[in-house]
Short mmCIF file of C-alpha atoms and ligand atoms in Angstrom, two decimals:
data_model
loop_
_atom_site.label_atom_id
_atom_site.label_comp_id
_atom_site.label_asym_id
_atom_site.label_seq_id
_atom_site.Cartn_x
_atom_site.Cartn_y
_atom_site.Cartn_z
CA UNK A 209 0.00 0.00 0.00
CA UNK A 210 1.06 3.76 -0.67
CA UNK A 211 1.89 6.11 2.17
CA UNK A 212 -0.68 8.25 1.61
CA UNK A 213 -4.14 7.45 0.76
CA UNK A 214 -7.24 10.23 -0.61
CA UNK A 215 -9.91 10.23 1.85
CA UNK A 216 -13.12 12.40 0.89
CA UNK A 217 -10.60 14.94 -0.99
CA UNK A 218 -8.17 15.41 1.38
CA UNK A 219 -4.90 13.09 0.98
CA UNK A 220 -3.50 11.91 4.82
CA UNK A 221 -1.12 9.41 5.72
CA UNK A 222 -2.23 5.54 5.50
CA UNK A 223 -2.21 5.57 9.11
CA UNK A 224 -4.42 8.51 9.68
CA UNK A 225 -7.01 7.45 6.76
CA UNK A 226 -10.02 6.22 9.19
CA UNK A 227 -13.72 5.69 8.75
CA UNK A 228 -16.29 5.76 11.60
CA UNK A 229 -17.79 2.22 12.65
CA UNK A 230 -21.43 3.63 12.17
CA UNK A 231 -20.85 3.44 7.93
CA UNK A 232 -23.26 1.70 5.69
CA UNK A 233 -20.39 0.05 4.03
CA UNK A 234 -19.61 -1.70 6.86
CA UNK A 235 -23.03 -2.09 8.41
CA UNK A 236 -24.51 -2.82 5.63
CA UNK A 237 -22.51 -3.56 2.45
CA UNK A 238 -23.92 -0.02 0.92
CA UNK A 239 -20.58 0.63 -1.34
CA UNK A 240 -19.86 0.62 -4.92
CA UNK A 241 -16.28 1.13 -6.13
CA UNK A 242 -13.88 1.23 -9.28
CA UNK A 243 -10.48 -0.31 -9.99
CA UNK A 244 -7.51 0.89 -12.76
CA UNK A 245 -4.49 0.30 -13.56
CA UNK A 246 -1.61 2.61 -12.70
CA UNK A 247 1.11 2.01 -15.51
CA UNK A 248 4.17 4.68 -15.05
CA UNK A 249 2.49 7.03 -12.58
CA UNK A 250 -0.50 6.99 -15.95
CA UNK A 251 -3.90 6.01 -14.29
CA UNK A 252 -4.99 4.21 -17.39
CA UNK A 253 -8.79 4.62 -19.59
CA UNK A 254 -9.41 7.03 -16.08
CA UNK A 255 -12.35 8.69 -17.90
CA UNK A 256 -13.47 5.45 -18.32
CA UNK A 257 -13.29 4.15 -15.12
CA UNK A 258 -14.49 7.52 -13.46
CA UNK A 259 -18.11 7.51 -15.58
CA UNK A 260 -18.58 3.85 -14.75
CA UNK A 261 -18.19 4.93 -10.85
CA UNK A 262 -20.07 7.94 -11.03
CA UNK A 263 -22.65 5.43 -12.73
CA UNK A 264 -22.69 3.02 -10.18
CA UNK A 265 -23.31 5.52 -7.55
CA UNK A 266 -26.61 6.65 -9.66
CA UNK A 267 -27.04 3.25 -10.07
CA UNK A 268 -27.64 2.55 -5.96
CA UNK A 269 -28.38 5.99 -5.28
CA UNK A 270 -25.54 6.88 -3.43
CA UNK A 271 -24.43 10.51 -3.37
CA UNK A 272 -20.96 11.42 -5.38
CA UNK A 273 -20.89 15.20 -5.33
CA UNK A 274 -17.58 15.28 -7.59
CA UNK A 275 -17.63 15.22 -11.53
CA UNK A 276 -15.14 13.08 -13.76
CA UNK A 277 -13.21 16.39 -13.90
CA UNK A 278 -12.44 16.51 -9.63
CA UNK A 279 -12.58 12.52 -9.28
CA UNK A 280 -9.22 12.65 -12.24
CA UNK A 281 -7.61 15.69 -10.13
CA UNK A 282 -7.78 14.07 -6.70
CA UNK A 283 -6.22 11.18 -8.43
CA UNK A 284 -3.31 12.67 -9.96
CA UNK A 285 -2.65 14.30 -6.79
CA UNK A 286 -2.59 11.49 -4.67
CA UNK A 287 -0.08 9.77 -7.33
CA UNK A 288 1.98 12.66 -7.41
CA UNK A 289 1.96 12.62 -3.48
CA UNK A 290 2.71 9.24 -3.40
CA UNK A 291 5.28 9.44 -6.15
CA UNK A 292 3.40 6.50 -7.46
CA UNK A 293 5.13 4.53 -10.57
CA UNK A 294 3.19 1.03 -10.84
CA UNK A 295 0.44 -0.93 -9.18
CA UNK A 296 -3.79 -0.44 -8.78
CA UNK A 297 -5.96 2.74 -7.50
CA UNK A 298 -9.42 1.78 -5.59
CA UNK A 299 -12.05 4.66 -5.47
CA UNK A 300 -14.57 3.46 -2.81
CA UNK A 301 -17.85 5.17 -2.24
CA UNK A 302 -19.93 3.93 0.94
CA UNK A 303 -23.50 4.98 2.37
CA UNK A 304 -21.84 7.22 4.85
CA UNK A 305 -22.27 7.49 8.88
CA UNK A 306 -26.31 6.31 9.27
CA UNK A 307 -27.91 7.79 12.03
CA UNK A 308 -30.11 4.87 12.35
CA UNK A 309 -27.90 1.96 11.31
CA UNK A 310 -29.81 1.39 8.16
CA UNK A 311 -30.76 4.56 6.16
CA UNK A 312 -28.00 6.42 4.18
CA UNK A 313 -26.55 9.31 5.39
CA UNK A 314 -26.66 12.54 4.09
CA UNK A 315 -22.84 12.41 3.09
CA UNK A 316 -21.21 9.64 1.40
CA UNK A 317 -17.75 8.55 2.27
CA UNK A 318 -15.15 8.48 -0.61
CA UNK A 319 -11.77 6.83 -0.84
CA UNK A 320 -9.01 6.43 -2.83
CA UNK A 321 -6.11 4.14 -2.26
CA UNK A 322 -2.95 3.17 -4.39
CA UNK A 323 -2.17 -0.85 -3.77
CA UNK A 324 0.60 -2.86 -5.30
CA UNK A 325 -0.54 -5.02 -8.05
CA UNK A 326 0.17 -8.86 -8.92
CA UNK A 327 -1.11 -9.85 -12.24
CA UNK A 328 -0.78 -13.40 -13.53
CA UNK A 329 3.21 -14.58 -14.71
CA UNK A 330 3.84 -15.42 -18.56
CA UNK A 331 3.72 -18.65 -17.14
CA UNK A 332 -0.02 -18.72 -16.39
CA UNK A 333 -0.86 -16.98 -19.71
CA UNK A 334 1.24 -19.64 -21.49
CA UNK A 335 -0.38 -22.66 -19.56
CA UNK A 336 -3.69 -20.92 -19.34
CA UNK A 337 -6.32 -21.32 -16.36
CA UNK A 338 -9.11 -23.63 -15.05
CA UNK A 339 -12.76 -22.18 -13.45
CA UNK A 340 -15.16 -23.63 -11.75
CA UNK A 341 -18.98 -23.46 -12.32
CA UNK A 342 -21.02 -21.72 -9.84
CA UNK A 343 -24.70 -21.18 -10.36
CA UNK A 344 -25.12 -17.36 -9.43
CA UNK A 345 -25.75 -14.30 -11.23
CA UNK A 346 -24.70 -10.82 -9.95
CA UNK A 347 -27.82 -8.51 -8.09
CA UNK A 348 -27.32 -5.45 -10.16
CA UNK A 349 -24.33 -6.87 -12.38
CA UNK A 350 -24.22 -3.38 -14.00
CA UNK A 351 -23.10 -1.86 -10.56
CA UNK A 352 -19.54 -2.55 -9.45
CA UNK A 353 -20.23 -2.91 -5.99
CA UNK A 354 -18.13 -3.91 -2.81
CA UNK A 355 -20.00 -6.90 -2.57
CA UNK A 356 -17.98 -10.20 -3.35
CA UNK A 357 -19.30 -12.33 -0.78
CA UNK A 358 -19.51 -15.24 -2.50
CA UNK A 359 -16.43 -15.91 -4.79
CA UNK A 360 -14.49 -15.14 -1.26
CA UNK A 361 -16.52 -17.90 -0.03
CA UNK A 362 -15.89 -20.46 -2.24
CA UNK A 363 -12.05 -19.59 -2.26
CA UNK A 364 -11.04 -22.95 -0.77
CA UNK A 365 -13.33 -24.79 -2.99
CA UNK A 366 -11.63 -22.96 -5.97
CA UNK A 367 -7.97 -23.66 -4.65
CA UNK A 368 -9.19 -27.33 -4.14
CA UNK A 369 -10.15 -27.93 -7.78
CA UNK A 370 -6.53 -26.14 -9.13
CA UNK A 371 -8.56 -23.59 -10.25
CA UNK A 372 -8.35 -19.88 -10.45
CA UNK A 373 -12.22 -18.50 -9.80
CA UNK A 374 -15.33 -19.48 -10.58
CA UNK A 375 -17.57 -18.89 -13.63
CA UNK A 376 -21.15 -17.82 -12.66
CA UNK A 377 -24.11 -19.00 -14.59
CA UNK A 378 -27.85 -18.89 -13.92
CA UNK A 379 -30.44 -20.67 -15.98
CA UNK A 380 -27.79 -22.30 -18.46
CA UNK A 381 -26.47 -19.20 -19.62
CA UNK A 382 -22.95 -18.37 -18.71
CA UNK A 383 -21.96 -14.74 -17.18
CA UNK A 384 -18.83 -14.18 -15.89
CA UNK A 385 -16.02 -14.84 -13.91
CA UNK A 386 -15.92 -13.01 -9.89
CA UNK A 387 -13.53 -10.28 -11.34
CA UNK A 388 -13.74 -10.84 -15.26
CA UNK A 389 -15.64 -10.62 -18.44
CA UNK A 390 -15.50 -14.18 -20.27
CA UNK A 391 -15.58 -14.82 -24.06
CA UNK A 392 -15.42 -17.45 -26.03
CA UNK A 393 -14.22 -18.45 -29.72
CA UNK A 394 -16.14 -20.60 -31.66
CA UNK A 395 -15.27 -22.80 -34.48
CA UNK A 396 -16.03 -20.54 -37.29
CA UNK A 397 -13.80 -17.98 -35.32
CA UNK A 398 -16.52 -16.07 -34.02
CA UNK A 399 -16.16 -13.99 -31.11
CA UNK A 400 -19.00 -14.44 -28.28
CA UNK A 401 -18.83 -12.32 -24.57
CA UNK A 402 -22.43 -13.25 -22.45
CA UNK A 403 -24.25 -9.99 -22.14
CA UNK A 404 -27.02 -11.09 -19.37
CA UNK A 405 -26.39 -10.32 -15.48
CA UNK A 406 -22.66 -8.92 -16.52
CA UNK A 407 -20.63 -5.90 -15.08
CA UNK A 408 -20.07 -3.61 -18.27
CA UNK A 409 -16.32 -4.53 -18.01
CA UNK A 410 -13.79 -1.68 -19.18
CA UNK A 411 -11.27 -4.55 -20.44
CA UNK A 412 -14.83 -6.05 -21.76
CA UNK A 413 -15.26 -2.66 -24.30
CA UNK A 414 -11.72 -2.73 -25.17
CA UNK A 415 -11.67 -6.10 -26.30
CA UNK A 416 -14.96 -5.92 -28.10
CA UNK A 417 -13.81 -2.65 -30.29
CA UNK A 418 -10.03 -4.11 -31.31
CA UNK A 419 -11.53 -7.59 -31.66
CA UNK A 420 -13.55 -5.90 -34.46
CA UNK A 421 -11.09 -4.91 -36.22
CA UNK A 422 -9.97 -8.89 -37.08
CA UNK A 423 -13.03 -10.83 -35.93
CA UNK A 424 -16.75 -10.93 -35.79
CA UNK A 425 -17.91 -10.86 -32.69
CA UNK A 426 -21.11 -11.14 -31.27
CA UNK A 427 -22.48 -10.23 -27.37
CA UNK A 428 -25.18 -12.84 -26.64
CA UNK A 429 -25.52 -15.84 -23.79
CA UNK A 430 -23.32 -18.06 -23.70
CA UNK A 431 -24.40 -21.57 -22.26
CA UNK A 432 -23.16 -24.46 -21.19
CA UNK A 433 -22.79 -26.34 -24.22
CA UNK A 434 -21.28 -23.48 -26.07
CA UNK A 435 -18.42 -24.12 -23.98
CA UNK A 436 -17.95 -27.92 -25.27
CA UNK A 437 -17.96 -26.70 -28.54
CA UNK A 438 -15.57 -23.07 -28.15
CA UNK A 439 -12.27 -23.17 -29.50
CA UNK A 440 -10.43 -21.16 -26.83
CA UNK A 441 -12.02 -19.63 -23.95
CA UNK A 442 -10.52 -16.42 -22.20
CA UNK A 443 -11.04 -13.93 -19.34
CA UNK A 444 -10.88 -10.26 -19.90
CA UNK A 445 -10.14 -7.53 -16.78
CA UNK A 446 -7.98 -4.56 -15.93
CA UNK A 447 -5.47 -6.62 -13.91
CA UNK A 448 -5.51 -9.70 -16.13
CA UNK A 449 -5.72 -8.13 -20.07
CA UNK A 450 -7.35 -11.29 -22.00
CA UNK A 451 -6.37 -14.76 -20.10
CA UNK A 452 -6.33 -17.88 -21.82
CA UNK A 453 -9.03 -20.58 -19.79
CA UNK A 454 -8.01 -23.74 -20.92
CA UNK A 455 -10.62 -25.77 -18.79
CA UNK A 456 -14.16 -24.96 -16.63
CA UNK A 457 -14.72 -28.26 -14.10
CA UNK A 458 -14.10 -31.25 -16.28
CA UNK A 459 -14.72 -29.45 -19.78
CA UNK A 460 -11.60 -29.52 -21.70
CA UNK A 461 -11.72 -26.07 -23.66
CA UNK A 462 -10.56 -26.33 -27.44
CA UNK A 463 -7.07 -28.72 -27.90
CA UNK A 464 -7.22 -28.25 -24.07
CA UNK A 465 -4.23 -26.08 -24.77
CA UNK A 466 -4.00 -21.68 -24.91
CA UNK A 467 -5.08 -20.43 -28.48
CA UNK A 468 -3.53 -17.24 -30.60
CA UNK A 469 -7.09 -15.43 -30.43
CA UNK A 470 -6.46 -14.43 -26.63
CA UNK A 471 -3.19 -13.76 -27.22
CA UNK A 472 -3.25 -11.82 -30.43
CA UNK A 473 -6.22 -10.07 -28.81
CA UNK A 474 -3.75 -9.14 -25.32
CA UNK A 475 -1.02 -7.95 -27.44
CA UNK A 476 -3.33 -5.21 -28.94
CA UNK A 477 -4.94 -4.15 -25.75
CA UNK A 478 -0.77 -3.75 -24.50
CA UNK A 479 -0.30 -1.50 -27.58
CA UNK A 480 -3.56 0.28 -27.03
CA UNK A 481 -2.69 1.29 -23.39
CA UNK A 482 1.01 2.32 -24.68
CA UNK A 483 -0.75 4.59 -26.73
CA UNK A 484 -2.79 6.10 -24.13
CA UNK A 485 0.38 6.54 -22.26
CA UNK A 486 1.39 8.74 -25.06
CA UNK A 487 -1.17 10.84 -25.82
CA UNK A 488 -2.31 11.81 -21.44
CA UNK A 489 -2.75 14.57 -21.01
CA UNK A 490 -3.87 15.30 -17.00
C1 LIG B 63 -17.79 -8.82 -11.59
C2 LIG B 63 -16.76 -8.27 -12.50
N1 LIG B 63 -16.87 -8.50 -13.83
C3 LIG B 63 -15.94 -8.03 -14.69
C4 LIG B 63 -14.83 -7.31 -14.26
C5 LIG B 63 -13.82 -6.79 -15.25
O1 LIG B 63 -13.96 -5.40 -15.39
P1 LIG B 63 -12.77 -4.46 -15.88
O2 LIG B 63 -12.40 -4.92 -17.24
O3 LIG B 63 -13.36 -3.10 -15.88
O4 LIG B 63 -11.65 -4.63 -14.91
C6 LIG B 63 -14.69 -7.05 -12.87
C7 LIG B 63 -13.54 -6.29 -12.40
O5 LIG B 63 -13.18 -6.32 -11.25
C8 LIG B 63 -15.67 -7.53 -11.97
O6 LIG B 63 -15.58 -7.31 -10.67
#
């Protein structure tokens, strides 16, 4: 973690960043948040990231008196402050200090913290990954909110089966991973990402719009038998870029081996964010 973290606009040291017991977040899981990348002190796709939180907020009608504008500018200060290179920023908003334990207050509580980030080796993209199928779907899977109950749950179960996470799916359509978007590629080399009971995923977007470029791809449910017949399966999020699945429970996925449509389709989202490096402007 950095040594100084943003809370509710003002930046104090890690030590000194405190909420009050009495928040909703705490008492009640009320909290929505948003997660980037920090690549060379860059806080990458940040307009992106910012209109999906100020969207989740409207979403659960939690107050966020800041625009895009002030939610970028706290954030660049509390990089430079830190003197931040590489690693993850969190932007929490919570209910605020209820005066009855259950209502929301009439200020939200915002934080933002810098945290050191650990995405997968070349190892794992080379071998790919294994998921597990969970029947769930996301309340609100539009909202990214604080609540990840039950992948964190199931964490032994995962680790048990050499897996990496689970994959939700409700009604025999597939959704997503706890933390990623999931596509497929079909034999005709079709692109497919499930649409229903999914979080709107930044990575998700990316993918879809340089996929385009060299694919077809399609957003529509994805069900269980889809997956017997894909050709490669892969995960898309901010930490992990595309990641090759090579199996979900005892479904062998393709050859059973990674396949050059996740990786062609990660080396393009690398070149994209190198060009967002380039053209920042704060
Ligand atoms: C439920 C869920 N789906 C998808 C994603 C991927 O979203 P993004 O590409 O914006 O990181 C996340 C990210 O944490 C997530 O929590």
């Amino acid at each position: 973690m950095s040594n100084y973290f943003c809370v509710n606009g003002k930046i104090v040291l890690a030590k000194n960043a405190k909420l009050q017991v009495t928040d909703l977040g705490l008492l009640r899981g009320y909290g929505i948040f948003d997660f980037l990348k920090v690549e060379n002190g860059i806080p990458l796709f940040i307009e992106d990231h910012m209109a999906r939180f100020q969207n989740s907020a409207k979403e659960m009608g939690l107050k966020l008196g800041y625009s895009v504008e002030e939610l970028k500018r706290f954030v660049m200060k509390l990089i430079a402050k830190n003197e931040f290179k590489n690693g993850g920023m969190k932007i929490i908003l919570t209910g605020g200090y209820s005066s009855d334990g259950y209502l929301p207050a009439k200020e939200s509580n915002m934080i933002i913290l810098l945290t050191p980030l650990k995405p997968p080796t070349k190892k794992v993209y080379s071998k790919g990954v294994k998921l597990i199928l969970h029947k769930h779907f996301r309340y609100s899977a539009v909202v990214k909110t604080t609540n990840y109950i039950e992948p964190i749950r199931l964490a032994n179960d995962i680790k048990k089966a050499n897996a990496i996470d689970v994959l939700y799916h409700w009604n025999g359509k597939i959704s997503e991973s706890s933390r990623s978007n999931f596509f497929i590629v079909k034999k005709n080399k079709t692109i497919v990402t499930s649409t229903s009971h999914v979080l709107k995923g930044i990575t998700r977007k990316r993918v879809i719009t340089l996929a385009n470029e060299h694919y077809k791809v399609v957003e529509k449910d994805i069900t269980i038998r889809d997956l017997k017949n894909a050709t490669e399966a892969f995960l898309s999020s901010t930490t992990k870029g595309t990641l090759p699945v090579v199996q979900i429970d005892d479904i062998k996925i393709g050859s059973g081996k990674t396949g050059k449509v996740s990786s062609h389709l990660n080396q393009l989202l690398k070149k994209q964010a190198k060009k967002y490096k380039k053209n920042f402007k704060i």
